[in-house]
XYZ file of C-alpha atoms in Angstrom:
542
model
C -10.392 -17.092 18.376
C -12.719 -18.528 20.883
C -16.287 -20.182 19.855
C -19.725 -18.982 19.540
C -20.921 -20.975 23.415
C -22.962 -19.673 25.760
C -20.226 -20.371 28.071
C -17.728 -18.240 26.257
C -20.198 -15.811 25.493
C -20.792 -15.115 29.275
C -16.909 -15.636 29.829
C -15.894 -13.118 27.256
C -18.552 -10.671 28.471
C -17.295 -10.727 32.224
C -13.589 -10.368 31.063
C -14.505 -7.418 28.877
C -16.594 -5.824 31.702
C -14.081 -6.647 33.958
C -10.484 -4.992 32.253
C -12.611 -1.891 30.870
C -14.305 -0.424 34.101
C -11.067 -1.132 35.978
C -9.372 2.780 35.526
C -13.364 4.447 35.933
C -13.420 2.796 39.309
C -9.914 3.972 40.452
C -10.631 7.199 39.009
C -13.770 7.408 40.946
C -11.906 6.046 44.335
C -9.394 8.540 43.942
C -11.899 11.555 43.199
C -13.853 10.017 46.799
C -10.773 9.951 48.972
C -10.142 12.968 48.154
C -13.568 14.381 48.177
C -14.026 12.724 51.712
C -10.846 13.187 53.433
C -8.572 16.173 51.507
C -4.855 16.664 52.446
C -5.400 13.309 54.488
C -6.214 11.508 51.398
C -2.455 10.631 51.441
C -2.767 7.883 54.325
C -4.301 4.687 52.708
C -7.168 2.964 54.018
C -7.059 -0.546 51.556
C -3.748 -2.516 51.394
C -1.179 0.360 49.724
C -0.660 -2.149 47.104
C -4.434 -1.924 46.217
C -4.288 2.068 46.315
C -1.068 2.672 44.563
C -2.529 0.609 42.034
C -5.532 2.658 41.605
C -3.345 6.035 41.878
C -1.616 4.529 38.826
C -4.706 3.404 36.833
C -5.526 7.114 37.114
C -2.306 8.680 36.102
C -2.479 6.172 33.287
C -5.679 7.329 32.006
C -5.332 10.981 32.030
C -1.603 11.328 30.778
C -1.462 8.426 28.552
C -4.828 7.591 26.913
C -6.140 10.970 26.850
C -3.417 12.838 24.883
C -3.102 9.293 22.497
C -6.501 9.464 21.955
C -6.097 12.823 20.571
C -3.071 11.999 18.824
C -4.118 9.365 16.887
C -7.516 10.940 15.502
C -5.084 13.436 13.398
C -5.690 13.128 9.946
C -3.623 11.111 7.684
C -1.770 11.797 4.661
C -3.294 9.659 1.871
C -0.602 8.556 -0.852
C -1.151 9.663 -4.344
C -3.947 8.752 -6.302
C -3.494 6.132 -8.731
C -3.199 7.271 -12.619
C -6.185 7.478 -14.343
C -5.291 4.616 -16.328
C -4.904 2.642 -13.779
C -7.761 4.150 -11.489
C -10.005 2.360 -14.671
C -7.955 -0.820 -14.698
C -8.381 -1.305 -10.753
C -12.130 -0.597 -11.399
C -12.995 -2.778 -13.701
C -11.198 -5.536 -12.075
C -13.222 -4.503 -8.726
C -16.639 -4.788 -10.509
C -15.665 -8.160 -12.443
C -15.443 -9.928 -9.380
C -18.875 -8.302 -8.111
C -21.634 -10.908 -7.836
C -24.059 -8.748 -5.490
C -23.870 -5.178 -6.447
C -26.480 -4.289 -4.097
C -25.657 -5.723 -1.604
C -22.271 -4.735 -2.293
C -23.206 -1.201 -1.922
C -25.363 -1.610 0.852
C -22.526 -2.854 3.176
C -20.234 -0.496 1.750
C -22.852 2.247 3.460
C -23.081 0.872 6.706
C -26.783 -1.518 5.756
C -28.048 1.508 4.255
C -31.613 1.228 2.454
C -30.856 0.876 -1.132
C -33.519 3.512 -1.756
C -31.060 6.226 0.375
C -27.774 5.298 -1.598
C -27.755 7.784 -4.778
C -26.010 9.825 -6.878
C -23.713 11.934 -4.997
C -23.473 9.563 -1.849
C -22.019 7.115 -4.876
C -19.349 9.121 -5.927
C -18.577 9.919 -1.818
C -17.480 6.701 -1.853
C -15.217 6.391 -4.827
C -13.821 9.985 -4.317
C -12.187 7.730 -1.321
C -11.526 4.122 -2.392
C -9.858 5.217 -6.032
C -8.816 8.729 -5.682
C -7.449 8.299 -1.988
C -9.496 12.055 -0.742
C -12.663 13.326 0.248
C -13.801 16.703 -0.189
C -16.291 18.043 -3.592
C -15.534 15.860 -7.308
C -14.053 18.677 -8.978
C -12.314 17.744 -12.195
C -13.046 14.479 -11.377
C -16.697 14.564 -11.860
C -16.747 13.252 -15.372
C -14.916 10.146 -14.395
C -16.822 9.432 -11.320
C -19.625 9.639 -13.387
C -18.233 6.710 -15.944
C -17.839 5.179 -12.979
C -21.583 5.627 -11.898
C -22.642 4.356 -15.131
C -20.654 1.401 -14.693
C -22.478 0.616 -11.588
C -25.865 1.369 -12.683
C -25.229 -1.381 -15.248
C -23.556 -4.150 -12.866
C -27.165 -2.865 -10.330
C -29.229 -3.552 -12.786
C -30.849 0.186 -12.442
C -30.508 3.691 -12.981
C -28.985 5.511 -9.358
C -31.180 8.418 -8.263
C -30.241 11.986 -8.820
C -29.159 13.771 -5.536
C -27.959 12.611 -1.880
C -29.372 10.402 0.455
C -28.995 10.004 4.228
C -26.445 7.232 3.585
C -23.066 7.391 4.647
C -20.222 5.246 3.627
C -17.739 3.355 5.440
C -14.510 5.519 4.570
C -11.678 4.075 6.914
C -8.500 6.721 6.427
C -11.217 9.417 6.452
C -13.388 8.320 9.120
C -12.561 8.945 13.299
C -10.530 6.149 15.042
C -12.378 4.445 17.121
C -10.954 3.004 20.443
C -11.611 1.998 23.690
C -8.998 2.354 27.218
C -6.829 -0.673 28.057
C -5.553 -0.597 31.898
C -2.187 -0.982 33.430
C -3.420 -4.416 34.390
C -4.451 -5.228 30.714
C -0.801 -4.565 29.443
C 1.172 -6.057 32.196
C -0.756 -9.233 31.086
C 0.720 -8.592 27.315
C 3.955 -8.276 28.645
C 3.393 -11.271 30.500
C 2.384 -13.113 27.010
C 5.343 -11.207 25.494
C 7.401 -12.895 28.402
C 6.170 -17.035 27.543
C 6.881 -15.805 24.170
C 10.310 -15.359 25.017
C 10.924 -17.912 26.422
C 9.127 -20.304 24.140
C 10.810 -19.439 21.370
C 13.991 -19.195 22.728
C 13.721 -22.905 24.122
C 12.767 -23.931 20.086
C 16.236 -22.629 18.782
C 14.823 -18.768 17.811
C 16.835 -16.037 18.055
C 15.539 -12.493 18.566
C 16.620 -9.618 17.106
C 16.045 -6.349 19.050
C 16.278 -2.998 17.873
C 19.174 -0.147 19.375
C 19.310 0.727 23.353
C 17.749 4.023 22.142
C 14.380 3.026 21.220
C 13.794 0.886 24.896
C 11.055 3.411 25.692
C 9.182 3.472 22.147
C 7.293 0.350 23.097
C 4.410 0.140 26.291
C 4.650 -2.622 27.747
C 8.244 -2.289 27.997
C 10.131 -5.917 27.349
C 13.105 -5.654 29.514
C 14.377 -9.289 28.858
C 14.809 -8.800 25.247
C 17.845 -6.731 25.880
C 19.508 -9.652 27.657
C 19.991 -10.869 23.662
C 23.122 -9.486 22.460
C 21.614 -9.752 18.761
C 20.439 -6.756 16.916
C 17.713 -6.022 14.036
C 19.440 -4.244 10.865
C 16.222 -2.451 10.661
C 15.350 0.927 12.660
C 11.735 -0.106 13.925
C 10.969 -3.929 13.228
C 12.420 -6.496 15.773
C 12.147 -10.204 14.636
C 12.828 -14.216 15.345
C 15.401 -15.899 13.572
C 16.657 -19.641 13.432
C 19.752 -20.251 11.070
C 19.398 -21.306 7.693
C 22.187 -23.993 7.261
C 20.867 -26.359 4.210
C 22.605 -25.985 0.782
C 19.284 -27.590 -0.684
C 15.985 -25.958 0.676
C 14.521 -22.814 0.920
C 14.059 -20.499 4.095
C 10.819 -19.363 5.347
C 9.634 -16.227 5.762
C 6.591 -15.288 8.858
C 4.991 -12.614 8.784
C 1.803 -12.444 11.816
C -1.302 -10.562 12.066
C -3.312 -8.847 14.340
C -3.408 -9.702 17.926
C -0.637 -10.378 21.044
C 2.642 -10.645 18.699
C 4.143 -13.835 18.006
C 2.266 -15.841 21.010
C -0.524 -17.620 19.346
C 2.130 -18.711 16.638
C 4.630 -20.396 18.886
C 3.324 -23.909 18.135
C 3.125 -23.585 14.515
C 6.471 -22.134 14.511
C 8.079 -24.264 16.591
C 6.902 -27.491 14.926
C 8.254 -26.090 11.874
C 11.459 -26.446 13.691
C 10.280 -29.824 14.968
C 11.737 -33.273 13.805
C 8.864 -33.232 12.425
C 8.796 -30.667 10.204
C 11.974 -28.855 8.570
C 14.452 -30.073 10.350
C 16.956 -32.880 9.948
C 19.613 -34.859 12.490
C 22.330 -32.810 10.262
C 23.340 -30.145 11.863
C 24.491 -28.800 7.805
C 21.169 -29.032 6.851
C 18.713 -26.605 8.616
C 15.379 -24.675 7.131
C 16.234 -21.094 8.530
C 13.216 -19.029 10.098
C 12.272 -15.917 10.229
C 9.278 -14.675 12.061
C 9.143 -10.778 11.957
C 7.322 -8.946 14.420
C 4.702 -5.527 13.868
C 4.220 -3.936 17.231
C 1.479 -1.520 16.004
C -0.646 -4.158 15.289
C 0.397 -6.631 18.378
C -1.413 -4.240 21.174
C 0.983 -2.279 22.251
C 1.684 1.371 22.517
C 4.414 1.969 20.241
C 5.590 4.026 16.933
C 2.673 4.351 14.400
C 2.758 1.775 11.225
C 5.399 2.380 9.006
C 4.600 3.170 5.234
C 4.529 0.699 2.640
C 8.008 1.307 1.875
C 9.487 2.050 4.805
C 8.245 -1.546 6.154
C 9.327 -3.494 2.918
C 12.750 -1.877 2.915
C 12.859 -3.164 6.535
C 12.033 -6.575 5.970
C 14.327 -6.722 3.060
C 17.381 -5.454 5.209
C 16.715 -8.193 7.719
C 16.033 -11.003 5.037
C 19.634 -10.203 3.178
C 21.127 -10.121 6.392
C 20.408 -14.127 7.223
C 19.239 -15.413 3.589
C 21.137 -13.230 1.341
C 19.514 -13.213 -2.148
C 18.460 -16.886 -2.016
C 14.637 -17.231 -2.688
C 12.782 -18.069 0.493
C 8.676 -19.206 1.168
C 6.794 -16.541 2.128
C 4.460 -17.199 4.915
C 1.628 -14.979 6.448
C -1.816 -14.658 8.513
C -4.485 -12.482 8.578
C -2.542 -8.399 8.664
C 0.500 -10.612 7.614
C -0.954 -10.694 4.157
C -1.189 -7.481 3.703
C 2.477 -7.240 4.125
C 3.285 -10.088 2.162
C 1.403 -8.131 -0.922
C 3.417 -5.215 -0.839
C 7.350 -7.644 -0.722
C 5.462 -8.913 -3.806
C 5.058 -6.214 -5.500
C 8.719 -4.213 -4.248
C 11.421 -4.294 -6.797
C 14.159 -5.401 -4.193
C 12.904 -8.534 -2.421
C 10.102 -9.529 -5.239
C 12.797 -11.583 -7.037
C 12.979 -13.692 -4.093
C 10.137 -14.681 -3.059
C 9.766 -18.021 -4.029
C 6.619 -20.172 -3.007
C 3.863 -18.377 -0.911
C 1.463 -19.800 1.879
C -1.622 -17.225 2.735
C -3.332 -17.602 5.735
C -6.925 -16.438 6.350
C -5.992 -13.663 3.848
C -7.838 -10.369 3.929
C -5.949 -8.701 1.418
C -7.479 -11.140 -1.564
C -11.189 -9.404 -2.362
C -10.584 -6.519 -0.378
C -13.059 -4.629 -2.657
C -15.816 -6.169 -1.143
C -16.714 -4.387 2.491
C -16.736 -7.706 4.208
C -12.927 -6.872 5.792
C -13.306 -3.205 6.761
C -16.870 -3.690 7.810
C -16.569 -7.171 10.160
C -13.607 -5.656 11.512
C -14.130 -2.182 12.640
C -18.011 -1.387 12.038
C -20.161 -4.625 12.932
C -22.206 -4.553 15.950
C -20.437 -7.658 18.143
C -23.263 -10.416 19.257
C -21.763 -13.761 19.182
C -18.651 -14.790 21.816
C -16.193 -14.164 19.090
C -17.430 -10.708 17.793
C -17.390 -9.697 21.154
C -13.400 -11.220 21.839
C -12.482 -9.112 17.902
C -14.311 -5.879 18.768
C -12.868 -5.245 22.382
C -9.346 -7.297 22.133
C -8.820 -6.350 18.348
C -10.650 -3.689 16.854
C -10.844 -1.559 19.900
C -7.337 -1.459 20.656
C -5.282 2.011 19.987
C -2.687 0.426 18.048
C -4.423 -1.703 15.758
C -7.469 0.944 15.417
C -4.823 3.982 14.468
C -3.430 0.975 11.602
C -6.080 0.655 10.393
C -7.777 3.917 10.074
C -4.856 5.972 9.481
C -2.659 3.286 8.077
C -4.647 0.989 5.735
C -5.284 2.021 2.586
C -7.123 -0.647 0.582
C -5.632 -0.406 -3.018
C -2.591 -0.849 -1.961
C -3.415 -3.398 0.279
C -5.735 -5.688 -2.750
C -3.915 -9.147 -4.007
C -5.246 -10.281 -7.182
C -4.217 -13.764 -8.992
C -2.479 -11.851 -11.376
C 0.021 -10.989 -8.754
C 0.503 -15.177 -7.831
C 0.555 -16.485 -11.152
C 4.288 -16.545 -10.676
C 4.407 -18.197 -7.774
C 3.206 -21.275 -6.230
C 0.500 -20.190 -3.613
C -1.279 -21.954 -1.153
C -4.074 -20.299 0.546
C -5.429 -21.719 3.394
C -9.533 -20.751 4.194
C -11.343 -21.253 7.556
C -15.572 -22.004 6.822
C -16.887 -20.294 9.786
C -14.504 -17.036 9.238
C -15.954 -14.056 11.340
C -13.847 -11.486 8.867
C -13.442 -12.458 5.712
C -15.946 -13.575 3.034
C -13.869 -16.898 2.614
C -16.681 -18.149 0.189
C -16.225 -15.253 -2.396
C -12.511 -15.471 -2.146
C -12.142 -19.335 -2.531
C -14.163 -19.349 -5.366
C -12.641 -16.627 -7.154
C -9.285 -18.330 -6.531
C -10.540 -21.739 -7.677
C -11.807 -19.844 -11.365
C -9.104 -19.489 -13.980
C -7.607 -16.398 -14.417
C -9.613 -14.144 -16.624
C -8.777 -12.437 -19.670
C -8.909 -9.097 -18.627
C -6.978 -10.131 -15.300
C -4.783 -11.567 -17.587
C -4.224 -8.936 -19.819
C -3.798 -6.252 -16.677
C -1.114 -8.481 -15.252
C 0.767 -8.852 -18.769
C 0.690 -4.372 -18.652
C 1.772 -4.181 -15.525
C 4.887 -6.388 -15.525
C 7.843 -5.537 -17.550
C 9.935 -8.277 -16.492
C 7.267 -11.196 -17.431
C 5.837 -12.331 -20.693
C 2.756 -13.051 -22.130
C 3.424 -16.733 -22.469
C 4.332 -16.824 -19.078
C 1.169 -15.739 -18.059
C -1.154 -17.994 -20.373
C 1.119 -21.010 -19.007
C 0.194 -19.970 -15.434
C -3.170 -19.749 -16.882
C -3.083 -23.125 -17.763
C -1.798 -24.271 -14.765
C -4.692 -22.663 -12.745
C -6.813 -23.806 -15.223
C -5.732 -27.469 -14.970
C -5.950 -27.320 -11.224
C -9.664 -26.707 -11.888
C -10.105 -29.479 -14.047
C -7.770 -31.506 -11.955
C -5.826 -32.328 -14.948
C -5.790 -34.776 -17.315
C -4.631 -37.614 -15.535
C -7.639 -38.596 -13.243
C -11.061 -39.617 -14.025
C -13.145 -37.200 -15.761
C -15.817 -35.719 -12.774
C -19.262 -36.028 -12.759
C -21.281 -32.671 -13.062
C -22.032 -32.834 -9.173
C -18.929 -32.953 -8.832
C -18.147 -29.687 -10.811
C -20.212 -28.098 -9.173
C -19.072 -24.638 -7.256
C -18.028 -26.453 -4.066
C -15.654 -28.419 -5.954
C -13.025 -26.388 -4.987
C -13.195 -27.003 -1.193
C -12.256 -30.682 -1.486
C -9.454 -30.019 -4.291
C -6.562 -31.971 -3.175
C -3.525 -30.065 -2.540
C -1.138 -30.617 -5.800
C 1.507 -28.197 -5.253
C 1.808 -25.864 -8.591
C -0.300 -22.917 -9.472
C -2.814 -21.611 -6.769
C -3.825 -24.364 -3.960
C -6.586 -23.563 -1.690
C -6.844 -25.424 1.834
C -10.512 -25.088 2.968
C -11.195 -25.916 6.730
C -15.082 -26.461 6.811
C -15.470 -25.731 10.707
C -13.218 -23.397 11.581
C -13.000 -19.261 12.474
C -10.065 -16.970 11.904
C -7.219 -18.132 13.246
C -8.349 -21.433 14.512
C -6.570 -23.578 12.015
C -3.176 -22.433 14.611
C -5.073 -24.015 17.269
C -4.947 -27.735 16.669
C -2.157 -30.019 15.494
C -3.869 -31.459 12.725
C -4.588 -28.188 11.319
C -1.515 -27.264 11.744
C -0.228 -30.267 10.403
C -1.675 -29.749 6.908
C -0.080 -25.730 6.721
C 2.961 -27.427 7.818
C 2.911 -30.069 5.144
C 2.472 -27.521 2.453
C 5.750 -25.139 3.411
C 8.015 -28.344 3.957
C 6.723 -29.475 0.510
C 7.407 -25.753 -1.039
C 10.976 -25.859 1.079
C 11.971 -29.168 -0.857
C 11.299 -27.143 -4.073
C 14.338 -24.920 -5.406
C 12.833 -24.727 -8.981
């Protein structure tokens, strides 16, 4: 993610400007030459490299983007709607972590005035974010309107009778929003996809493609991974590996988010396989890595997102393949998180998942609208907003994910679903998506007794006791224990928690004071500290 600069501001600008009016001036040429000269159109007048290229642009536009732009504003099919039980559960755990209702709500409906947000436009929104529809309440009415109550108390005030001219931000229901990328735009992500290759490749990864038969399911198409002669167990998802070979650490587990693959990663991951990192001068004793790749979120034209399920039982086929049932760290960014909530909650792999290292998380607080709205509904000003909205948002891939795709509580990560595993989440200070304040200091709070008691209900395998100890863990972490100096009150205070030291057990938070999304990848002492924290969990096999 680039900075907030003048200079980048202009730069971004130019290169947006640039890359989108590319096809309407080749369409326009075209339409001229042939306006102009007819038949004789056919006989170039610029270098034929120049008009081919504009022919192209043209063809591109009208029989690629137009029909996928019409393709991907098809409605999705919402899973099932929680349980009622568990509709109340998910509620109440949403409006216990609520410090701003108002302006809670007032995001939530695109900076509506408060005044505009009432009755009906209320239970719009919840119709959508707990009972996965749209449409009239129906038999639901009486429960939407406990739930009305319930946020009449948490405002403060009663909500007016009626409908205002507020709408809500509704992702799965609302259109997909997209812009054109150019021929030029994705030969210069297969270019990326190309130094990716071969960066990797020189670090000791492997990749993993998928069967001969699915060559053409992917725009730009990557003719040099086919020179591998290994192949993914898994239909859709291609991946990195490096051979696990130690008897006495775990493997890792990468999982990437949104953006151009793999590329901005290649550092991180190959210091991990550095000498200084994982690896060792014996060749017997090798941290294995695996860095899986999702192509509908990596800005390319390719199969839509696979299903919760589909994508877990994926990832689990490849992880037996290499690991086998040994537990392994789980490691994710941004989208990657997302992921890395659903392995933790699927039957098959959940047992193996060992340590876990979050990365600029947006699947912790995902009930508040800073996510969905920063992402696909702010209006860009800044350099950065500008580079998200056009590079990330804007994109058909990662727009279709997201609006057709995403489908937030599945996607939500409470602590109740870490408090069996050691976690490290790492926060940037300046983050343009998430709301890195709100979710550090929920994470630096002990567990509470209703999150408690909801995570005690909802696992069959786990106990209470286990559950108050990992209370107490996260608990101690708070108080730092009993082993250092007791803190002044200053120093209790609520930014505590972003100069905790890193202690290894319960939930760790790494706060990075100056930093955006993404641009902890970007230097090596950032890096360095992630880096730390997964060879530390690798060492542990408890």
């Amino acid at each position: 993610m680039i900075g907030t600069s003048k200079k980048e501001y202009w730069f971004i600008r130019v290169c947006i400007v640039g890359l989108h009016h590319i096809a309407p001036l080749c369409i326009a040429y075209c339409v001229l030459l042939v306006c102009i000269y007819g038949f004789k159109a056919t006989t170039y007048r610029f270098p034929l490299l120049v008009e081919t290229g504009a022919i192209l642009e043209a063809l591109f536009y009208f029989a690629v983007y137009v029909p996928h732009n019409r393709y991907i504003q098809r409605e999705t099919a919402h899973p099932p709607a929680p349980a009622r039980e568990e509709r109340k559960q998910l509620f109440a755990l949403c409006n216990d972590n609520i410090t701003n209702c108002e302006g809670y709500l007032r995001k939530w409906f695109l900076g509506a005035e408060i005044e505009e947000i009432k009755r009906e436009n209320v239970k719009e929104f919840l119709l959508w974010a707990f009972f996965n529809r749209g449409g009239l309440p129906g038999d639901d009415d009486d429960e939407l309107e406990e739930y009305v109550s319930a946020t009449e108390k948490l405002l403060g005030r009663p909500i007016q009778e009626g409908r205002g001219s507020a709408k809500p931000l509704r992702l799965t229901l609302d259109g997909v929003d997209m812009l054109h990328r150019s021929l030029i735009w994705y030969f210069c992500v297969g270019f990326v996809d190309l130094l990716t290759f071969i960066k990797l490749r020189y670090h000791g990864f492997h990749f993993h493609r998928t069967s001969f038969s699915r060559f053409f399911s992917i725009w730009p198409l990557r003719p040099y991974s086919y020179l591998t002669s290994q192949h993914s167990p898994a239909k859709h998802t291609t991946y990195w590996h490096r051979a696990h070979t130690s008897k006495t650490k775990l493997p890792v587990v990468f999982l990437h988010g949104i953006g151009i693959g793999l590329y901005p990663y290649t550092n991180f991951l190959s210091e991990l396989n550095s000498s200084q990192g994982l690896e060792t001068s014996n060749p017997n004793d090798q941290v294995g890595i695996i860095a899986i790749e999702i192509m509908p979120v990596s800005f390319r034209i390719t199969h839509a997102a696979l299903s919760r399920e589909a994508l877990c039982a994926e990832i689990t086929s490849i992880v037996r393949k290499h690991f086998g049932d040994q537990k392994f760290v789980l490691s994710s960014h941004s989208y990657g998180t997302v992921i890395s909530t659903h392995l933790l909650a699927y039957p098959p792999l959940a047992e193996q998942i060992g340590p876990v290292v979050l990365i600029d998380p947006v699947s912790i607080m995902l009930h508040l609208p800073d996510v969905a709205y920063n992402f696909t509904r702010r209006q860009p000003v800044h350099a950065n907003e500008f580079q998200l909205y056009y590079f990330a948002s804007m994109d058909s891939g990662v727009a279709h994910t997201l609006a057709r795709h995403f489908f937030w509580n599945e996607n939500i990560l409470w602590k109740k679903d870490l408090i069996f595993h050691k976690t490290t989440v790492s926060l940037g200070g300046q983050d343009l998506i998430v709301n890195t304040e709100a979710v550090g200091q929920y994470l630096s709070e002990p567990i509470s007794g209703f999150e408690s008691r909801y995570a005690a209900s909802a696992s069959s395998s786990r106990t209470l006791i286990d559950i108050d100890k990992s209370t107490e863990i996260d608990s101690g972490l708070r108080n730092r224990g009993n082993d250092t100096p007791a803190e002044s009150d200053d120093e209790q205070g609520e930014e505590e928690w972003k100069n905790r030291p890193w202690r290894g057990d319960g939930i760790d938070v790494l706060w990075f004071s100056g930093l955006d999304h993404a641009q902890v990848f970007d230097k090596p002492a950032t890096r360095r500290r992630l880096i730390n924290c997964i060879r530390a969990y690798c060492e542990d096999t408890d």
